Short mmCIF file of C-alpha atoms in Angstrom, two decimals:
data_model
loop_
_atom_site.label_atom_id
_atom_site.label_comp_id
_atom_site.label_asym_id
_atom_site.label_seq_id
_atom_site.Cartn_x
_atom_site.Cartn_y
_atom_site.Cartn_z
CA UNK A 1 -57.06 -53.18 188.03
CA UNK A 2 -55.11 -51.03 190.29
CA UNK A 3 -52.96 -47.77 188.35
CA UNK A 4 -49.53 -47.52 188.72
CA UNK A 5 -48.55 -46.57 192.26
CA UNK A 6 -45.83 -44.41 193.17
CA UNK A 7 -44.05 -43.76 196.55
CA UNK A 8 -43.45 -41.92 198.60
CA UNK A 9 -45.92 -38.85 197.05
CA UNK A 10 -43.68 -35.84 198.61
CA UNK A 11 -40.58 -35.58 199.51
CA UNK A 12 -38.23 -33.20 201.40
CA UNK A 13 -34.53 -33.46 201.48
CA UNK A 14 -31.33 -31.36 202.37
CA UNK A 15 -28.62 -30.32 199.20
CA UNK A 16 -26.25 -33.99 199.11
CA UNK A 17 -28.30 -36.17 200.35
CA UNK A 18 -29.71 -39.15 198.35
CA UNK A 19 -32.91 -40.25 197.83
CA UNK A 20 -35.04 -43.68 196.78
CA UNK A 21 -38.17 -43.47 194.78
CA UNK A 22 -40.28 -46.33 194.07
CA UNK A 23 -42.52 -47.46 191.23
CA UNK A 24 -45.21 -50.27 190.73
CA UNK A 25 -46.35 -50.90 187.81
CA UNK A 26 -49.97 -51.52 186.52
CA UNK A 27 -50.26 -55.81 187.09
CA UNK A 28 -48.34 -57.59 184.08
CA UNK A 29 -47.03 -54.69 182.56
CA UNK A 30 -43.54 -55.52 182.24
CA UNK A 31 -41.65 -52.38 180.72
CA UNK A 32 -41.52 -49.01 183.30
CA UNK A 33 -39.93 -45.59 182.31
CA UNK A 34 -38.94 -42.64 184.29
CA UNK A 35 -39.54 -39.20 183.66
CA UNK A 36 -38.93 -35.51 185.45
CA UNK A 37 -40.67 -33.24 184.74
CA UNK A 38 -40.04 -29.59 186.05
CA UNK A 39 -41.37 -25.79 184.83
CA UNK A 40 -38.38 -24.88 183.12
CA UNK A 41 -37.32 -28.35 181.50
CA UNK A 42 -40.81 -29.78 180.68
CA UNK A 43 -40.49 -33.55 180.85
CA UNK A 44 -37.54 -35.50 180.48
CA UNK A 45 -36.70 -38.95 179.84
CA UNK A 46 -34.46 -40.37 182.85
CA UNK A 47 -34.43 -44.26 181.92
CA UNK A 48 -36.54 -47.81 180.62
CA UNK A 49 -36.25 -51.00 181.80
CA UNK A 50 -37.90 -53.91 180.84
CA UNK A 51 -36.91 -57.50 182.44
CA UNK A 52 -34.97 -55.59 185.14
CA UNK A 53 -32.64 -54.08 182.24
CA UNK A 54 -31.99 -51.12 181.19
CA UNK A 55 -32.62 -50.81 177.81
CA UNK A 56 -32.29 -46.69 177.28
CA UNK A 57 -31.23 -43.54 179.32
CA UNK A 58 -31.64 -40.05 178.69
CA UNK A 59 -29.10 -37.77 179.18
CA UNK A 60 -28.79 -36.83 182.70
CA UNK A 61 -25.50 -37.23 185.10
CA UNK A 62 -24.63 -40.86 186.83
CA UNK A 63 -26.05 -39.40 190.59
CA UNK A 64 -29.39 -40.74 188.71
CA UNK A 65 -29.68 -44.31 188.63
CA UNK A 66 -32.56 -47.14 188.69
CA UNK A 67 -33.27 -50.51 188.65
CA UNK A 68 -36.24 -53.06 188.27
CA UNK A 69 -37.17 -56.03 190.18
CA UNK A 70 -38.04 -59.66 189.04
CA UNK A 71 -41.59 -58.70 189.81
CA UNK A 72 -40.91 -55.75 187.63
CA UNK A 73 -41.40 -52.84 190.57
CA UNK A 74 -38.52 -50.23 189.98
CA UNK A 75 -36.74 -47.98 191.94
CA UNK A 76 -35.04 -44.26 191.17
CA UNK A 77 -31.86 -43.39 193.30
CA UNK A 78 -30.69 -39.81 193.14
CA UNK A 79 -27.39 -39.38 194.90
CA UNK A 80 -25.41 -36.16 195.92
CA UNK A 81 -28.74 -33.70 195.45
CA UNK A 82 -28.97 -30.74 193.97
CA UNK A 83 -31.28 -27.64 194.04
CA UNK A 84 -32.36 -28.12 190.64
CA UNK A 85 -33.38 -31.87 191.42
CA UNK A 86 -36.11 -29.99 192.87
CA UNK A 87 -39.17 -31.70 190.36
CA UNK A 88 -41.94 -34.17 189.89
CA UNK A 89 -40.84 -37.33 188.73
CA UNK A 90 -43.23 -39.52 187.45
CA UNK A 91 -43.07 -43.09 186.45
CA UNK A 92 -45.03 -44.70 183.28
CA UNK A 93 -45.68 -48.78 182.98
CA UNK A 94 -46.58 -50.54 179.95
CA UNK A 95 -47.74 -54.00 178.71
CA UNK A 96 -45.68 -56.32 176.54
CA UNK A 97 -42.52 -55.32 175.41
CA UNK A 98 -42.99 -51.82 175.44
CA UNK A 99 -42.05 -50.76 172.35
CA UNK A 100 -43.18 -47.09 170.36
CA UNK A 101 -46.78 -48.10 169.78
CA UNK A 102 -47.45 -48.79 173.39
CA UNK A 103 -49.14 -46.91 175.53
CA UNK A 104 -47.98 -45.58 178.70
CA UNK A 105 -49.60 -45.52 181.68
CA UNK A 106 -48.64 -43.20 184.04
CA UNK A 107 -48.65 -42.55 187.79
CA UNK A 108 -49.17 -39.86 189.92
CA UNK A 109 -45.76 -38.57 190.30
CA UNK A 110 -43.63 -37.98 192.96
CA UNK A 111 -42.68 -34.39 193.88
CA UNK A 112 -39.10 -33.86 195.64
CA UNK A 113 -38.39 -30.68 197.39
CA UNK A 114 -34.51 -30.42 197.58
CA UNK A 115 -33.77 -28.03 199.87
CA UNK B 1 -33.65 -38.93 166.15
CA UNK B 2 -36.96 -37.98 167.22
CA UNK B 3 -38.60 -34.80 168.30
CA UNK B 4 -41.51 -32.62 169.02
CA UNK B 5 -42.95 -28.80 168.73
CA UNK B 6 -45.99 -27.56 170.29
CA UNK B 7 -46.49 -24.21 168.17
CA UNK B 8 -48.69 -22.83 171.30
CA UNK B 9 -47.64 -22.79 174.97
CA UNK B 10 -50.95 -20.91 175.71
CA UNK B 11 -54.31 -21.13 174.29
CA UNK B 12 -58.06 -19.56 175.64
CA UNK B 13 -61.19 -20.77 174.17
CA UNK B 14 -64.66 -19.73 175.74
CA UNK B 15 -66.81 -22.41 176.04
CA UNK B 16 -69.04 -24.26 173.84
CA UNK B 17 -66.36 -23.26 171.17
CA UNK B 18 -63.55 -25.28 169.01
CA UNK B 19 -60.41 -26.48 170.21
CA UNK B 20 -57.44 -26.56 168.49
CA UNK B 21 -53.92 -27.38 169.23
CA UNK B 22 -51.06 -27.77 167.02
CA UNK B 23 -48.17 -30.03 167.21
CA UNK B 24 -45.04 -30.69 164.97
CA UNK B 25 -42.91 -33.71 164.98
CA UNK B 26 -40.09 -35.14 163.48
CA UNK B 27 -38.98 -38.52 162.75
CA UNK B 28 -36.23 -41.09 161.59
CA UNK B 29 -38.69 -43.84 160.97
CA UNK B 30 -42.49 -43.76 161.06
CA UNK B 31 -43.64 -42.86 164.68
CA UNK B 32 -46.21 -43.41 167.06
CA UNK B 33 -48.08 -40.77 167.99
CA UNK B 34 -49.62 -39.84 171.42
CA UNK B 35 -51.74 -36.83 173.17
CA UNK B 36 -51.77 -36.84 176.90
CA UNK B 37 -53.49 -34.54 179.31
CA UNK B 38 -52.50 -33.52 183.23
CA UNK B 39 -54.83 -31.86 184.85
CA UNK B 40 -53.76 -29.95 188.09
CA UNK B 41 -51.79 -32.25 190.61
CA UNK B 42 -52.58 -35.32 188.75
CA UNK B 43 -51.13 -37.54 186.44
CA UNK B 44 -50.75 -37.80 182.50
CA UNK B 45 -53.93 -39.45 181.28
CA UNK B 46 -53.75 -40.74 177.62
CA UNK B 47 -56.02 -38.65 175.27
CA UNK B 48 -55.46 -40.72 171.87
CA UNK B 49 -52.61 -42.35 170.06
CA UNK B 50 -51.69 -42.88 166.64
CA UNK B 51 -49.75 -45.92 165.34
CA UNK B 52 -50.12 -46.33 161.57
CA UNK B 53 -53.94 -47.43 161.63
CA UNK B 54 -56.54 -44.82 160.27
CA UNK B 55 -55.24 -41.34 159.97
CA UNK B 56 -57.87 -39.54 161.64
CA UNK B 57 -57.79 -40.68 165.55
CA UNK B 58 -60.63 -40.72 167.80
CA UNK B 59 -60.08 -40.47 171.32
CA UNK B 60 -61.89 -39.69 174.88
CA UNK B 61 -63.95 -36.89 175.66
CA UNK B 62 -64.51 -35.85 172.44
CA UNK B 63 -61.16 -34.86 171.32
CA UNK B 64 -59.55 -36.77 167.92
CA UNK B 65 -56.45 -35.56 165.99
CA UNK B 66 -55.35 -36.20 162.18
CA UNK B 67 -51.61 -37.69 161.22
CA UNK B 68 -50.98 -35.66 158.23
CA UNK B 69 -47.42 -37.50 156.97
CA UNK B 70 -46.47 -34.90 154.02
CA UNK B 71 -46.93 -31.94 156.89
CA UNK B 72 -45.62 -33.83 159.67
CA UNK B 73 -48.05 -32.55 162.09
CA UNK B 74 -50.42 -34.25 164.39
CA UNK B 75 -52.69 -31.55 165.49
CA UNK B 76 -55.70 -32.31 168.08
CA UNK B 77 -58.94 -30.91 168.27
CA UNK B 78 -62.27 -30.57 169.81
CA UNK B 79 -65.52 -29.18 168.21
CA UNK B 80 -67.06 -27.74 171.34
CA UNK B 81 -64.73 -26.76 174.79
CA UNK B 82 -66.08 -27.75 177.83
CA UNK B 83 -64.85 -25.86 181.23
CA UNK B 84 -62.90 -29.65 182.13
CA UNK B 85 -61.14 -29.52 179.26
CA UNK B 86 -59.23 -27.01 181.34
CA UNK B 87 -55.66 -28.44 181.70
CA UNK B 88 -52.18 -28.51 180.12
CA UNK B 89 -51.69 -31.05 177.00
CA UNK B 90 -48.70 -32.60 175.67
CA UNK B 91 -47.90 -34.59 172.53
CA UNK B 92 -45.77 -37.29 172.39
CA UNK B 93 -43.43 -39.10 169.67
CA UNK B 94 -42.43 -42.44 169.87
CA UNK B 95 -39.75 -44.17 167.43
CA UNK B 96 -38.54 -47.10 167.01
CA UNK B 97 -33.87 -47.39 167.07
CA UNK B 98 -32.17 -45.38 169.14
CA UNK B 99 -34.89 -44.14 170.67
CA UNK B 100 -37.03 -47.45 171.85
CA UNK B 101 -38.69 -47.22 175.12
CA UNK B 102 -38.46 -43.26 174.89
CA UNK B 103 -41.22 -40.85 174.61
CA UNK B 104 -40.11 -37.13 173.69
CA UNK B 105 -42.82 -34.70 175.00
CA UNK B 106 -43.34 -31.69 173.61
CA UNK B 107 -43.15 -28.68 176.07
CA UNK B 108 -46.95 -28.70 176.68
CA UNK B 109 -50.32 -26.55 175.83
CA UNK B 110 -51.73 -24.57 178.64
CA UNK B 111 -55.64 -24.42 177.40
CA UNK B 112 -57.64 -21.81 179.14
CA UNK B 113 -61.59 -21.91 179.11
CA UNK B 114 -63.97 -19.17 179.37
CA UNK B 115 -67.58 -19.10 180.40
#
């Protein structure tokens, strides 16, 4: 069974531009979380959805926002970039209803460059 | 609310030699419990978990931690390094309220081994 995928792998962009990241999850996992994780931060919790909802966020500003699919892929929008967006964000899947107990399975991240 | 400590950001061990590194949590309700691992440029890989079963946890490569309730700790360990286990290692909590879907990471163990 194929790990969670994550696209694109690297990314450059320019200070105020936006930018899409996408997430598949491992086949018939049905929950997928966000994380970034950066040297000075660690890793933080950006969002969980489950049954393209939303179910938690972590506290960062509204120019990050996501959303799943029907076929439970998910996406990561980051408008209006900033220096310090400048991280590896990784994305986690996990079966059932991904509650505490459940592992997550994560992918290989996606590092953006904001320049 | 949920959160975890990682008493050590650095640790060296020569090989052939015990491993040992500490983490803290704290809780609201009673918490799952996870170790990951991220080797250079890769992703988190899932070490062991805890969820209320046997105290003492088992996990890959040799490593297994003990959920000691009264101290709140959750501290993993390895009788014998090996130079692979070279990598950084984070603990995770997982709750249920509030915090459903989230996992708080502690700020990560940077383990060093010797020949």
């Amino acid at each position: 069974k194929a790990g969670v995928t994550q696209t694109p792998r690297y990314l450059i962009k320019t200070r105020g531009q936006q930018v899409t990241l996408s997430c598949s999850p491992i086949s018939g996992h049905r929950s997928v979380s966000w994380y970034q994780q950066t040297p000075g931060q660690g890793l933080q919790f950006l969002f969980e959805y489950f049954s393209e909802t939303q179910r938690n966020k972590g506290n960062f500003p509204g120019r990050f926002s996501g959303r799943q699919f029907s076929n439970s892929r998910s996406e990561m929008n980051v408008s209006t970039l900033e220096l310090g967006d400048s991280a590896l964000y990784l994305c986690a899947s996990s079966f059932g209803q991904g509650g505490p107990s459940e592992t997550q399975y994560f992918g290989p991240g996606t590092r953006l460059l904001v320049l | 609310a949920q959160s975890v400590t990682q008493l050590d950001s650095h640790v060296s061990v020569s090989e052939g030699t015990p491993v040992l590194l500490r983490c803290n949590y704290s809780s609201s309700y009673s918490p799952s419990l996870f170790w990951y691992v991220q080797h250079p440029n890769k992703g988190l890989q899932l070490l062991l978990k805890y969820t209320s079963a046997a105290t003492l946890v088992k996990g890959i490569n040799g490593f297994e931690a003990e959920f000691k309730k009264s101290e709140t700790s959750f501290h993993l360990t390895k009788p014998s390094a090996h130079m692979s286990d070279a990598a950084e290692y984070f603990c995770v909590v997982s709750d249920v309220g509030d915090s459903w879907g989230k996992f708080q990471f502690g700020a990560g163990t940077q383990v060093v081994v010797t020949p």
